Amino acid sequence: MKNGLIPIARKSLHAHAFEHYLRTSRRIDLQPRRAAIERKFNPYHDPDNGQFTFAPGGRRSGTSPRSSQRGSDAPKPGVSANPAKLLLAQYRPNPRARIGGNRGPALNDPMTLERAFPGLRNAPGSSIIALADNALDITGPSRRLTTELADAEVTKLIAQIKQVDPDFRYQSLGPSTTLEGQINEIRDLRMHRAAVRYNKLGDMGPLQVEVLRRMQISVDRAYDNAIKLYESGHLRASLSRSEAIGNYIDRSVKAEMKRLFARHGIEHGAGKQVRVAGREYDTSRSVRTYRIPDVRVGNMAYDMTTERKLPSKPQIRGFFGADFGADSAVIVRPTRLGRGSTYAIKRPGK
């Protein structure tokens, strides 16, 4: 070491590949291999290669099997593949290697359910469409969330909200420093954005996505709590274990959704486009009947359950027959039940 300087290490191929990914969102495969094919729970998956199309005979999604690899496998900027080499103490990653547009990958941010459920728009009636991989995961395709990425997303969301409501002020104690805090902040701002777009513009798209996101989180949490309570003897069942767990989830999630709407100033109840456990009548027959979706936002009905429900089930048919004209029914189930647990059912005849 001369003049107090630390020897400079040559950048490894991995470091170059990582910076290329940050700039272009494209990976350089340094060790080509044949990835195992995952067959997706989607009526349009290609049985030959596992990829799915947007409609029968339609174009492919373009999703590569490697796109689901965890970003944690990628080398970190400034870290050589050889730990024996040293870097300058003043080393900083490439300032252009950031996020969004020409600065790298953006976070997953579906604004409509049609983006969360690929092919929902063009699917034939009664189709079952699985939730897209990572559609509700805010950390994006790389499954990584850095402080820089979180700060940029927060800034973007606040700007989008202020475009609709210039008087919006986000109450915060300062930038979050933990991964959990950053995720919660982004989720909260996305809900603020959905609420302001609905309240000010009547745009239900983002609200329908955020309702699904919050219901999924709430259902998963309630399911885990119900199992613990049942196994410890604090949750009694009059008929069966599944009934006790289902009733607990039903009570917990509905209460959370009501609090969520109230907190964001979203009017809900009889005569509103947003409802929690409201009676939806079918007046097309001589005898008026009704069904009760767990949540309804516009023309979307949401049903939380632990069982798998098909389009032929009377309850689902009742959603589609109701006067509010459901386009789809979203079935929200605990993610612990396995891949494809949450899905959408397209209205018959559409």
C-alpha positions in Angstrom: 0.0 0.0 0.0 1.5 3.3 -1.2 0.7 6.8 -0.1 -2.0 5.4 2.2 -4.2 4.2 -0.7 -6.0 0.9 -0.8 -5.3 -1.3 -3.9 -8.1 -1.0 -6.5 -9.7 -4.2 -7.5 -10.8 -4.9 -11.0 -14.5 -5.2 -11.3 -15.7 -8.7 -11.6 -18.0 -9.9 -14.4 -20.7 -10.2 -11.7 -20.3 -6.5 -10.8 -20.5 -5.5 -14.5 -23.5 -7.7 -14.9 -25.2 -6.2 -11.9 -24.7 -2.6 -13.1 -25.9 -3.5 -16.5 -29.1 -4.9 -14.9 -29.7 -1.7 -12.9 -29.3 0.4 -16.0 -31.3 -1.7 -18.5 -33.5 -4.1 -16.4 -31.9 -6.9 -18.4 -29.9 -9.7 -16.9 -26.6 -11.1 -18.3 -26.7 -14.8 -17.7 -23.1 -15.7 -16.7 -23.9 -19.3 -16.2 -26.5 -20.4 -18.7 -28.6 -23.2 -17.6 -32.0 -24.7 -18.4 -34.4 -23.5 -15.8 -37.1 -25.8 -14.6 -40.5 -24.9 -16.1 -43.2 -23.9 -13.8 -46.7 -24.5 -15.1 -49.0 -21.7 -14.1 -52.5 -22.1 -12.9 -54.0 -20.3 -15.8 -56.5 -21.7 -18.4 -54.3 -20.4 -21.2 -51.0 -21.9 -20.1 -49.1 -23.6 -22.9 -48.8 -27.3 -22.1 -45.6 -27.6 -24.2 -43.5 -25.0 -22.4 -45.4 -23.8 -19.4 -45.7 -20.2 -20.6 -49.1 -18.6 -20.7 -50.9 -16.5 -23.3 -53.3 -13.7 -22.9 -56.1 -15.5 -24.7 -56.4 -18.8 -26.6 -54.0 -18.5 -29.5 -52.9 -15.1 -28.4 -49.4 -13.7 -27.9 -47.3 -15.0 -25.1 -46.7 -13.1 -22.0 -43.0 -12.9 -22.7 -42.3 -14.1 -19.1 -39.0 -16.0 -18.9 -38.7 -18.8 -16.4 -35.6 -17.0 -15.1 -37.6 -13.8 -14.3 -38.7 -15.3 -11.0 -35.2 -15.8 -9.7 -34.6 -14.0 -6.4 -32.6 -10.8 -6.6 -30.7 -11.8 -3.5 -28.8 -14.2 -5.7 -27.3 -11.3 -7.6 -23.9 -9.8 -6.5 -24.1 -6.6 -4.6 -22.6 -3.5 -6.2 -19.0 -2.9 -5.2 -18.4 -6.4 -3.9 -16.0 -8.5 -5.9 -16.5 -12.2 -6.5 -13.1 -12.6 -4.9 -13.2 -11.6 -1.2 -9.4 -11.3 -1.1 -9.5 -8.2 -3.4 -9.9 -4.7 -1.9 -11.8 -1.6 -3.1 -11.0 2.1 -2.7 -12.5 3.4 0.5 -14.1 6.2 -1.6 -15.8 3.7 -3.9 -19.4 4.5 -4.9 -21.7 2.5 -7.2 -22.4 4.0 -10.6 -24.7 7.0 -10.0 -26.7 6.1 -13.1 -27.5 2.7 -11.8 -30.7 3.6 -10.1 -34.4 2.9 -10.7 -37.3 3.5 -13.0 -37.3 4.3 -16.7 -33.7 4.6 -17.9 -32.5 4.2 -14.4 -33.4 0.5 -13.8 -36.4 -1.6 -12.8 -39.5 -0.2 -11.3 -41.5 -1.7 -8.4 -44.6 -3.8 -9.2 -47.5 -1.4 -9.2 -50.6 -2.8 -10.8 -53.3 -0.1 -11.1 -56.1 -2.4 -12.4 -57.2 -5.9 -11.6 -56.6 -6.8 -15.2 -52.9 -6.3 -14.6 -53.0 -8.4 -11.5 -54.9 -11.2 -13.3 -53.3 -11.6 -16.7 -55.8 -12.2 -19.5 -58.8 -11.3 -17.4 -60.2 -8.8 -20.0 -60.1 -11.2 -22.9 -60.9 -14.5 -21.1 -64.1 -16.2 -22.1 -67.0 -16.3 -19.5 -66.6 -18.6 -16.5 -62.8 -18.7 -16.9 -60.7 -19.0 -13.8 -57.7 -16.7 -13.9 -54.8 -17.0 -11.4 -53.2 -14.1 -9.7 -50.0 -13.1 -11.5 -46.7 -14.0 -9.9 -45.7 -11.3 -7.5 -48.6 -9.1 -8.5 -49.1 -7.9 -4.9 -45.4 -8.0 -4.0 -44.2 -4.4 -3.9 -40.5 -5.4 -4.1 -40.8 -6.1 -7.8 -39.3 -8.8 -10.0 -36.0 -8.8 -8.2 -37.7 -9.2 -4.8 -35.3 -6.6 -3.4 -36.1 -3.3 -1.8 -33.3 -0.9 -1.1 -33.5 2.5 0.7 -33.0 4.3 -2.6 -35.7 2.3 -4.3 -38.1 2.9 -1.4 -37.4 6.6 -1.3 -38.0 7.0 -5.0 -41.2 5.1 -4.8 -42.5 7.2 -1.9 -41.6 10.4 -3.8 -43.4 9.1 -6.9 -46.5 8.2 -5.0 -46.8 11.5 -3.2 -46.4 13.3 -6.5 -49.1 11.2 -8.1 -51.5 11.9 -5.1 -50.8 15.7 -5.3 -51.7 15.7 -9.0 -55.2 14.8 -7.9 -55.3 16.5 -4.5 -52.8 19.4 -4.2 -53.7 19.8 -0.5 -52.5 16.3 0.4 -50.1 16.2 3.2 -48.5 12.9 4.2 -48.1 12.5 7.9 -44.8 10.8 8.5 -42.2 10.7 11.3 -39.5 10.6 8.7 -38.0 8.1 6.2 -38.3 4.5 7.3 -35.1 2.7 8.0 -36.2 -0.9 8.1 -37.5 -3.1 5.3 -40.8 -3.6 7.0 -41.2 0.1 7.6 -40.5 0.9 4.0 -42.9 -1.7 2.7 -45.7 -0.4 5.1 -45.0 3.2 4.0 -45.4 2.3 0.3 -48.5 0.2 1.0 -50.0 3.1 2.9 -49.3 5.6 0.2 -50.7 3.3 -2.5 -53.9 3.1 -0.5 -53.9 6.9 -0.2 -53.5 7.1 -4.0 -56.4 4.7 -4.5 -58.6 6.5 -2.1 -58.0 10.0 -3.6 -58.5 8.7 -7.2 -61.8 7.2 -6.1 -63.0 10.1 -4.0 -62.0 12.8 -6.4 -62.2 11.2 -9.9 -64.5 8.2 -9.4 -61.6 5.9 -10.6 -62.2 2.5 -9.1 -59.2 0.7 -10.7 -56.5 1.4 -8.1 -59.0 0.9 -5.3 -60.0 -2.5 -6.5 -56.3 -3.5 -6.6 -55.6 -2.1 -3.1 -58.7 -3.8 -1.7 -57.4 -7.1 -3.0 -53.9 -6.4 -1.6 -55.3 -5.5 1.9 -57.7 -8.4 1.9 -54.9 -10.9 1.0 -52.7 -9.6 3.8 -55.6 -9.6 6.3 -56.8 -13.1 5.3 -53.3 -14.5 5.6 -52.8 -13.0 9.1 -56.3 -14.1 10.3 -55.7 -17.6 9.0 -52.5 -18.0 10.9 -54.0 -16.5 14.1 -57.1 -18.8 13.8 -54.9 -21.9 13.5 -52.9 -20.9 16.6 -56.1 -20.1 18.6 -57.8 -23.4 17.5 -54.7 -25.5 18.4 -54.4 -23.8 21.8 -58.1 -24.5 22.5 -59.2 -20.8 22.4 -61.2 -21.1 19.3 -64.2 -23.4 19.6 -66.1 -25.0 16.7 -69.7 -26.0 16.8 -69.4 -28.1 13.7 -65.8 -28.5 12.5 -62.3 -27.0 12.6 -62.7 -25.5 9.1 -65.9 -23.8 10.2 -64.2 -22.2 13.3 -61.3 -21.0 11.2 -63.5 -19.7 8.4 -65.7 -17.8 10.9 -62.7 -16.2 12.6 -61.3 -15.1 9.2 -64.7 -13.7 8.2 -65.1 -11.6 11.4 -61.5 -10.3 11.4 -61.2 -9.3 7.8 -64.5 -7.6 7.5 -63.8 -5.5 10.6 -60.4 -4.6 9.2 -61.9 -3.6 5.8 -64.4 -1.3 7.5 -61.7 0.4 9.4 -59.6 0.8 6.3 -62.4 2.5 4.4 -63.2 4.8 7.3 -59.6 5.8 7.8 -59.3 6.8 4.1 -62.6 8.6 3.9 -64.2 6.1 1.5 -68.0 6.0 2.0 -69.3 2.5 2.1 -72.7 0.9 2.9 -76.1 0.7 1.4 -76.5 2.5 -1.9 -72.7 3.0 -2.3 -70.2 1.6 -4.8 -68.1 0.2 -1.9 -69.7 -2.2 0.5 -68.7 -4.7 3.2 -71.1 -7.6 3.6 -73.9 -5.8 2.0 -77.0 -7.5 0.5 -76.8 -7.4 -3.3 -80.3 -8.1 -4.7 -81.4 -9.8 -7.9 -84.7 -8.3 -9.0 -84.8 -9.9 -12.4 -87.3 -12.5 -11.2 -90.7 -12.5 -9.7 -89.2 -13.4 -6.3 -86.4 -11.1 -5.2 -83.2 -12.8 -4.0 -79.9 -11.6 -2.8 -76.3 -12.6 -2.2 -73.7 -11.1 0.2 -70.2 -10.6 -1.2 -67.7 -10.1 1.6 -66.6 -6.9 -0.1 -67.8 -5.1 -3.2 -66.0 -2.3 -5.1 -67.9 -1.2 -8.1 -68.5 -4.2 -10.4 -66.1 -6.4 -8.5 -67.2 -8.9 -5.8 -64.7 -10.3 -3.3 -65.1 -13.5 -1.4 -62.7 -14.7 1.2 -62.7 -18.4 1.9 -60.6 -21.4 2.7 -62.4 -23.7 0.2 -62.0 -23.7 -3.6 -65.1 -22.2 -5.3 -66.0 -22.8 -8.9 -68.2 -20.8 -11.3 -71.0 -23.4 -10.9 -71.4 -22.7 -7.2 -74.8 -21.0 -6.4 -73.1 -18.3 -4.4 -70.9 -17.3 -7.3 -73.7 -17.5 -9.8 -75.7 -15.3 -7.4 -72.9 -12.6 -7.5 -73.2 -12.5 -11.3 -77.0 -12.4 -11.3 -77.2 -9.5 -8.9 -78.3 -6.1 -10.1 -74.9 -4.4 -9.5 -73.6 -6.5 -12.5 -70.4 -8.1 -11.3 -67.8 -8.4 -14.0 -65.7 -10.8 -12.0 -65.6 -12.5 -8.6 -62.3 -12.4 -6.9 -61.7 -15.4 -4.6 -59.2 -14.6 -1.8 -57.8 -17.6 0.0 -54.8 -17.9 2.4 -51.6 -18.1 0.5 -50.5 -20.9 2.7 -53.0 -23.1 0.9 -50.6 -23.2 -2.1 -49.9 -21.8 -5.5 -53.0 -20.4 -7.2 -54.9 -20.0 -4.0 -56.3 -16.6 -5.0 -57.9 -16.2 -8.4 -60.6 -14.4 -10.3 -63.7 -15.9 -12.0 -64.9 -14.1 -15.1 -68.6 -13.4 -15.5 -70.3 -16.1 -17.6 -71.3 -15.0 -21.1 -68.8 -12.1 -21.3 
